[in-house]
mmCIF file of C-alpha atoms in Angstrom:
data_model
loop_
_atom_site.group_PDB
_atom_site.id
_atom_site.type_symbol
_atom_site.label_atom_id
_atom_site.label_comp_id
_atom_site.label_asym_id
_atom_site.label_seq_id
_atom_site.Cartn_x
_atom_site.Cartn_y
_atom_site.Cartn_z
ATOM 1 C CA UNK A 408 0.000 0.000 0.000
ATOM 2 C CA UNK A 409 1.511 3.342 -1.058
ATOM 3 C CA UNK A 410 1.317 5.997 1.586
ATOM 4 C CA UNK A 411 0.422 9.606 0.894
ATOM 5 C CA UNK A 412 4.034 10.887 1.153
ATOM 6 C CA UNK A 413 5.339 8.349 -1.362
ATOM 7 C CA UNK A 414 2.458 9.133 -3.706
ATOM 8 C CA UNK A 415 3.251 12.869 -3.520
ATOM 9 C CA UNK A 416 6.895 12.248 -4.372
ATOM 10 C CA UNK A 417 5.874 10.014 -7.261
ATOM 11 C CA UNK A 418 3.508 12.673 -8.628
ATOM 12 C CA UNK A 419 6.175 15.345 -8.222
ATOM 13 C CA UNK A 420 8.691 13.243 -10.160
ATOM 14 C CA UNK A 421 6.137 12.609 -12.910
ATOM 15 C CA UNK A 422 5.503 16.358 -13.215
ATOM 16 C CA UNK A 423 9.099 17.597 -12.898
ATOM 17 C CA UNK A 424 10.784 14.927 -15.051
ATOM 18 C CA UNK A 425 9.271 16.155 -18.349
ATOM 19 C CA UNK A 426 10.032 19.764 -17.388
ATOM 20 C CA UNK A 427 13.676 18.954 -16.528
ATOM 21 C CA UNK A 428 13.967 17.007 -19.775
ATOM 22 C CA UNK A 429 12.492 19.900 -21.755
ATOM 23 C CA UNK A 430 14.817 22.430 -20.126
ATOM 24 C CA UNK A 431 17.794 20.116 -20.744
ATOM 25 C CA UNK A 432 16.882 19.767 -24.417
ATOM 26 C CA UNK A 433 16.376 23.537 -24.691
ATOM 27 C CA UNK A 434 19.770 24.172 -23.042
ATOM 28 C CA UNK A 435 21.495 21.703 -25.398
ATOM 29 C CA UNK A 436 19.744 23.307 -28.377
ATOM 30 C CA UNK A 437 20.871 26.826 -27.369
ATOM 31 C CA UNK A 438 24.409 25.607 -26.564
ATOM 32 C CA UNK A 439 24.652 23.900 -29.960
ATOM 33 C CA UNK A 440 23.446 27.080 -31.688
ATOM 34 C CA UNK A 441 26.069 29.120 -29.850
ATOM 35 C CA UNK A 442 28.789 26.653 -30.851
ATOM 36 C CA UNK A 443 27.661 26.864 -34.475
ATOM 37 C CA UNK A 444 27.601 30.665 -34.265
ATOM 38 C CA UNK A 445 31.138 30.780 -32.833
ATOM 39 C CA UNK A 446 32.375 28.407 -35.537
ATOM 40 C CA UNK A 447 30.715 30.568 -38.180
ATOM 41 C CA UNK A 448 32.303 33.735 -36.759
ATOM 42 C CA UNK A 449 35.729 32.039 -36.610
ATOM 43 C CA UNK A 450 35.428 30.908 -40.236
ATOM 44 C CA UNK A 451 34.276 34.371 -41.356
ATOM 45 C CA UNK A 452 37.179 36.013 -39.494
ATOM 46 C CA UNK A 453 39.655 33.582 -41.075
ATOM 47 C CA UNK A 454 38.230 34.325 -44.519
ATOM 48 C CA UNK A 455 38.421 38.082 -43.914
ATOM 49 C CA UNK A 456 42.029 37.798 -42.734
ATOM 50 C CA UNK A 457 42.915 35.727 -45.778
ATOM 51 C CA UNK A 458 41.176 38.240 -48.049
ATOM 52 C CA UNK A 459 43.050 41.134 -46.437
ATOM 53 C CA UNK A 460 46.376 39.294 -46.736
ATOM 54 C CA UNK A 461 45.685 38.571 -50.406
ATOM 55 C CA UNK A 462 44.648 42.172 -51.053
ATOM 56 C CA UNK A 463 47.785 43.424 -49.300
ATOM 57 C CA UNK A 464 50.007 41.138 -51.393
ATOM 58 C CA UNK A 465 48.352 42.389 -54.585
ATOM 59 C CA UNK A 466 48.667 46.024 -53.535
ATOM 60 C CA UNK A 467 52.340 45.571 -52.602
ATOM 61 C CA UNK A 468 53.121 43.973 -55.921
ATOM 62 C CA UNK A 469 51.591 46.929 -57.792
ATOM 63 C CA UNK A 470 54.544 49.074 -56.766
ATOM 64 C CA UNK A 471 57.308 46.898 -58.129
ATOM 65 C CA UNK A 472 56.791 47.293 -61.904
ATOM 66 C CA UNK A 473 57.145 51.085 -61.573
ATOM 67 C CA UNK A 474 60.412 50.835 -59.688
ATOM 68 C CA UNK A 475 61.777 48.075 -61.894
ATOM 69 C CA UNK A 476 60.903 49.960 -65.107
ATOM 70 C CA UNK A 477 62.429 53.233 -63.860
ATOM 71 C CA UNK A 478 65.584 51.496 -62.623
ATOM 72 C CA UNK A 479 66.101 49.735 -65.944
ATOM 73 C CA UNK A 480 65.823 53.115 -67.655
ATOM 74 C CA UNK A 481 68.591 54.440 -65.382
ATOM 75 C CA UNK A 482 70.857 51.476 -66.128
ATOM 76 C CA UNK A 483 70.135 51.717 -69.853
ATOM 77 C CA UNK A 484 71.036 55.426 -69.820
ATOM 78 C CA UNK A 485 74.368 54.669 -68.110
ATOM 79 C CA UNK A 486 75.130 51.987 -70.700
ATOM 80 C CA UNK A 487 74.365 54.371 -73.586
ATOM 81 C CA UNK A 488 76.652 56.994 -72.054
ATOM 82 C CA UNK A 489 79.392 54.338 -71.712
ATOM 83 C CA UNK A 490 79.712 55.045 -67.980
ATOM 84 C CA UNK A 491 80.998 51.535 -67.238
ATOM 85 C CA UNK A 492 82.019 52.142 -63.622
ATOM 86 C CA UNK A 493 78.658 53.697 -62.752
ATOM 87 C CA UNK A 494 76.881 50.958 -64.676
ATOM 88 C CA UNK A 495 78.558 48.228 -62.589
ATOM 89 C CA UNK A 496 77.779 50.127 -59.367
ATOM 90 C CA UNK A 497 74.121 50.498 -60.327
ATOM 91 C CA UNK A 498 73.805 46.760 -61.026
ATOM 92 C CA UNK A 499 75.412 45.966 -57.649
ATOM 93 C CA UNK A 500 72.968 48.305 -55.903
ATOM 94 C CA UNK A 501 70.048 46.779 -57.802
ATOM 95 C CA UNK A 502 71.222 43.353 -56.647
ATOM 96 C CA UNK A 503 71.141 44.528 -53.007
ATOM 97 C CA UNK A 504 67.665 45.932 -53.562
ATOM 98 C CA UNK A 505 66.299 42.635 -54.848
ATOM 99 C CA UNK A 506 68.021 40.731 -52.060
ATOM 100 C CA UNK A 507 66.122 42.899 -49.569
ATOM 101 C CA UNK A 508 62.910 42.569 -51.540
ATOM 102 C CA UNK A 509 62.916 38.781 -51.693
ATOM 103 C CA UNK A 510 63.861 38.325 -48.039
ATOM 104 C CA UNK A 511 61.131 40.675 -46.789
ATOM 105 C CA UNK A 512 57.501 39.568 -47.187
ATOM 106 C CA UNK A 513 56.057 41.272 -44.112
ATOM 107 C CA UNK A 514 53.439 43.999 -44.082
ATOM 108 C CA UNK A 515 55.520 45.976 -41.576
ATOM 109 C CA UNK A 516 59.267 46.428 -41.183
ATOM 110 C CA UNK A 517 61.473 48.733 -39.142
ATOM 111 C CA UNK A 518 62.047 52.334 -40.213
ATOM 112 C CA UNK A 519 65.774 51.591 -40.300
ATOM 113 C CA UNK A 520 65.247 48.748 -42.798
ATOM 114 C CA UNK A 521 62.947 50.869 -44.963
ATOM 115 C CA UNK A 522 65.479 53.705 -45.037
ATOM 116 C CA UNK A 523 68.200 51.292 -46.122
ATOM 117 C CA UNK A 524 65.896 49.912 -48.808
ATOM 118 C CA UNK A 525 65.080 53.460 -49.994
ATOM 119 C CA UNK A 526 68.760 54.413 -50.019
ATOM 120 C CA UNK A 527 69.430 51.631 -52.562
ATOM 121 C CA UNK A 528 66.976 53.405 -54.854
ATOM 122 C CA UNK A 529 68.528 56.815 -54.115
ATOM 123 C CA UNK A 530 72.030 55.481 -54.784
ATOM 124 C CA UNK A 531 70.914 54.518 -58.280
ATOM 125 C CA UNK A 532 69.298 57.920 -58.859
ATOM 126 C CA UNK A 533 72.448 59.708 -57.621
ATOM 127 C CA UNK A 534 74.359 57.981 -60.408
ATOM 128 C CA UNK A 535 71.862 59.382 -62.867
ATOM 129 C CA UNK A 536 71.369 62.906 -61.494
ATOM 130 C CA UNK A 537 74.921 63.516 -60.203
ATOM 131 C CA UNK A 538 75.532 66.847 -58.416
ATOM 132 C CA UNK A 539 72.043 68.021 -59.326
ATOM 133 C CA UNK A 540 70.498 65.794 -56.631
ATOM 134 C CA UNK A 541 70.578 66.937 -52.982
ATOM 135 C CA UNK A 542 69.084 64.608 -50.366
ATOM 136 C CA UNK A 543 68.583 65.357 -46.667
ATOM 137 C CA UNK A 544 67.262 62.888 -44.102
ATOM 138 C CA UNK A 545 66.060 63.864 -40.629
ATOM 139 C CA UNK A 546 65.059 60.816 -38.613
ATOM 140 C CA UNK A 547 64.406 60.820 -34.891
ATOM 141 C CA UNK A 548 66.950 58.288 -33.529
ATOM 142 C CA UNK A 549 64.641 56.680 -30.970
ATOM 143 C CA UNK A 550 62.087 55.585 -33.580
ATOM 144 C CA UNK A 551 64.477 53.957 -36.038
ATOM 145 C CA UNK A 552 63.528 50.542 -34.615
ATOM 146 C CA UNK A 553 59.756 51.232 -34.767
ATOM 147 C CA UNK A 554 57.580 49.678 -37.438
ATOM 148 C CA UNK A 555 56.370 51.204 -40.706
ATOM 149 C CA UNK A 556 54.322 49.774 -43.626
ATOM 150 C CA UNK A 557 56.785 48.264 -46.085
ATOM 151 C CA UNK A 558 57.887 50.097 -49.243
ATOM 152 C CA UNK A 559 56.158 53.357 -48.222
ATOM 153 C CA UNK A 560 59.232 55.628 -48.048
ATOM 154 C CA UNK A 561 60.550 54.302 -51.349
ATOM 155 C CA UNK A 562 57.151 54.850 -52.994
ATOM 156 C CA UNK A 563 57.021 58.502 -51.897
ATOM 157 C CA UNK A 564 60.629 59.118 -52.967
ATOM 158 C CA UNK A 565 60.041 57.454 -56.321
ATOM 159 C CA UNK A 566 57.085 59.803 -56.911
ATOM 160 C CA UNK A 567 59.404 62.794 -56.327
ATOM 161 C CA UNK A 568 61.478 61.667 -59.296
ATOM 162 C CA UNK A 569 58.636 60.455 -61.488
ATOM 163 C CA UNK A 570 56.374 63.498 -61.051
ATOM 164 C CA UNK A 571 59.018 66.126 -60.219
ATOM 165 C CA UNK A 572 62.741 65.884 -60.876
ATOM 166 C CA UNK A 573 62.402 64.104 -64.230
ATOM 167 C CA UNK A 574 60.220 66.950 -65.597
ATOM 168 C CA UNK A 575 62.523 69.937 -65.096
ATOM 169 C CA UNK A 576 66.146 71.077 -64.959
ATOM 170 C CA UNK A 577 67.987 72.619 -62.027
ATOM 171 C CA UNK A 578 68.626 71.444 -58.493
ATOM 172 C CA UNK A 579 66.595 68.470 -57.335
ATOM 173 C CA UNK A 580 66.104 68.862 -53.584
ATOM 174 C CA UNK A 581 64.602 66.036 -51.566
ATOM 175 C CA UNK A 582 63.964 65.977 -47.800
ATOM 176 C CA UNK A 583 62.856 62.897 -45.828
ATOM 177 C CA UNK A 584 61.686 63.591 -42.280
ATOM 178 C CA UNK A 585 60.413 61.031 -39.745
ATOM 179 C CA UNK A 586 59.498 61.868 -36.167
ATOM 180 C CA UNK A 587 57.074 60.828 -33.451
ATOM 181 C CA UNK A 588 54.320 62.809 -31.759
ATOM 182 C CA UNK A 589 52.579 61.248 -28.737
ATOM 183 C CA UNK A 590 51.595 57.759 -29.922
ATOM 184 C CA UNK A 591 51.935 58.459 -33.643
ATOM 185 C CA UNK A 592 54.721 58.480 -36.206
ATOM 186 C CA UNK A 593 54.819 61.140 -38.921
ATOM 187 C CA UNK A 594 56.639 60.703 -42.224
ATOM 188 C CA UNK A 595 57.105 63.680 -44.565
ATOM 189 C CA UNK A 596 58.732 63.546 -48.000
ATOM 190 C CA UNK A 597 59.278 66.973 -49.577
ATOM 191 C CA UNK A 598 60.624 67.870 -53.028
ATOM 192 C CA UNK A 599 61.138 71.220 -54.755
ATOM 193 C CA UNK A 600 60.019 72.131 -58.266
ATOM 194 C CA UNK A 601 61.755 73.769 -61.177
ATOM 195 C CA UNK A 602 60.173 76.330 -63.457
ATOM 196 C CA UNK A 603 58.626 73.687 -65.723
ATOM 197 C CA UNK A 604 57.227 71.839 -62.730
ATOM 198 C CA UNK A 605 55.717 75.053 -61.375
ATOM 199 C CA UNK A 606 53.982 75.898 -64.657
ATOM 200 C CA UNK A 607 52.560 72.364 -64.865
ATOM 201 C CA UNK A 608 51.296 72.604 -61.301
ATOM 202 C CA UNK A 609 49.556 75.892 -62.090
ATOM 203 C CA UNK A 610 47.965 74.709 -65.330
ATOM 204 C CA UNK A 611 46.885 71.160 -64.438
ATOM 205 C CA UNK A 612 44.975 69.834 -61.449
ATOM 206 C CA UNK A 613 47.142 67.372 -59.504
ATOM 207 C CA UNK A 614 46.010 63.744 -59.628
ATOM 208 C CA UNK A 615 47.268 61.183 -57.162
ATOM 209 C CA UNK A 616 49.014 58.248 -58.783
ATOM 210 C CA UNK A 617 48.481 54.566 -58.106
ATOM 211 C CA UNK A 618 51.338 54.607 -55.566
ATOM 212 C CA UNK A 619 49.641 56.968 -53.101
ATOM 213 C CA UNK A 620 46.270 55.253 -53.489
ATOM 214 C CA UNK A 621 48.027 51.957 -52.882
ATOM 215 C CA UNK A 622 49.569 53.216 -49.631
ATOM 216 C CA UNK A 623 46.243 54.683 -48.477
ATOM 217 C CA UNK A 624 44.490 51.318 -48.967
ATOM 218 C CA UNK A 625 47.261 49.531 -47.109
ATOM 219 C CA UNK A 626 46.904 51.930 -44.158
ATOM 220 C CA UNK A 627 43.191 51.111 -44.047
ATOM 221 C CA UNK A 628 43.914 47.378 -44.036
ATOM 222 C CA UNK A 629 46.714 47.564 -41.466
ATOM 223 C CA UNK A 630 45.040 49.996 -39.035
ATOM 224 C CA UNK A 631 41.244 49.686 -39.534
ATOM 225 C CA UNK A 632 40.389 50.892 -36.023
ATOM 226 C CA UNK A 633 43.208 53.371 -35.432
ATOM 227 C CA UNK A 634 44.128 56.802 -36.703
ATOM 228 C CA UNK A 635 46.187 56.670 -39.883
ATOM 229 C CA UNK A 636 46.172 59.182 -42.717
ATOM 230 C CA UNK A 637 47.934 60.224 -45.894
ATOM 231 C CA UNK A 638 47.733 63.652 -47.521
ATOM 232 C CA UNK A 639 49.347 65.212 -50.593
ATOM 233 C CA UNK A 640 50.101 68.949 -50.485
ATOM 234 C CA UNK A 641 50.788 70.473 -53.904
ATOM 235 C CA UNK A 642 52.195 74.024 -54.174
ATOM 236 C CA UNK A 643 53.820 76.030 -56.965
ATOM 237 C CA UNK A 644 57.314 75.605 -55.500
ATOM 238 C CA UNK A 645 57.124 72.219 -53.764
ATOM 239 C CA UNK A 646 55.241 68.974 -53.203
ATOM 240 C CA UNK A 647 54.839 67.386 -49.781
ATOM 241 C CA UNK A 648 53.487 63.949 -48.879
ATOM 242 C CA UNK A 649 52.615 63.485 -45.225
ATOM 243 C CA UNK A 650 51.658 60.162 -43.642
ATOM 244 C CA UNK A 651 50.885 59.382 -40.026
ATOM 245 C CA UNK A 652 50.202 56.047 -38.394
ATOM 246 C CA UNK A 653 50.080 54.546 -34.863
ATOM 247 C CA UNK A 654 53.410 53.907 -33.156
ATOM 248 C CA UNK A 655 54.167 50.208 -33.629
ATOM 249 C CA UNK A 656 56.664 48.203 -31.593
ATOM 250 C CA UNK A 657 58.553 45.275 -33.134
#
């Protein structure tokens, strides 16, 4: 004979068991959905990172044909002028440039490395421009080991030649300045203009080339949530490119 207390417990179990089972199933269903959502987010993030890496590689490669074409023109000019010693030096410098290029596949490198890489390019241009070219570099010593997007300095310097020095006669003055301000690094590349360059600047609206647009897109990819900017200042007597980005440790 079942007493009243046992009957109450039995009824309670019969009522609670389905509820506990339902709550357990609901919990497992929600947990499984959350797991699926996390997996989906992880896959989407991996795809976005892969897309950004691919885009960055493509954007980086866009620069190289310009430099390679211009450098070959320099070497060809030296050969035509029968400047054998300078020709050999330019080929040696070009070899160092490619050695750096093919051992560096990172999106960021140190300012010191980028300056060295840029100086290979300038060494070739010095052979071409001779005493006409005057280069000054002002770099804050304490930030030489900080990080900078790769190939940026060389791109800006190359534009000085492509859109400035190659279009007029007279002194070709180039200034590279890099300094820090609070938690940001500021790079400025300045070049003067000759009379022809000034008349062109006054008669034609300045259009940014693929190099500057390339760098701007790379800044967006590298620092999507931080302050980074690139501006081009065009005047009758000079051109200035100014880029700022967050201070990056190695």
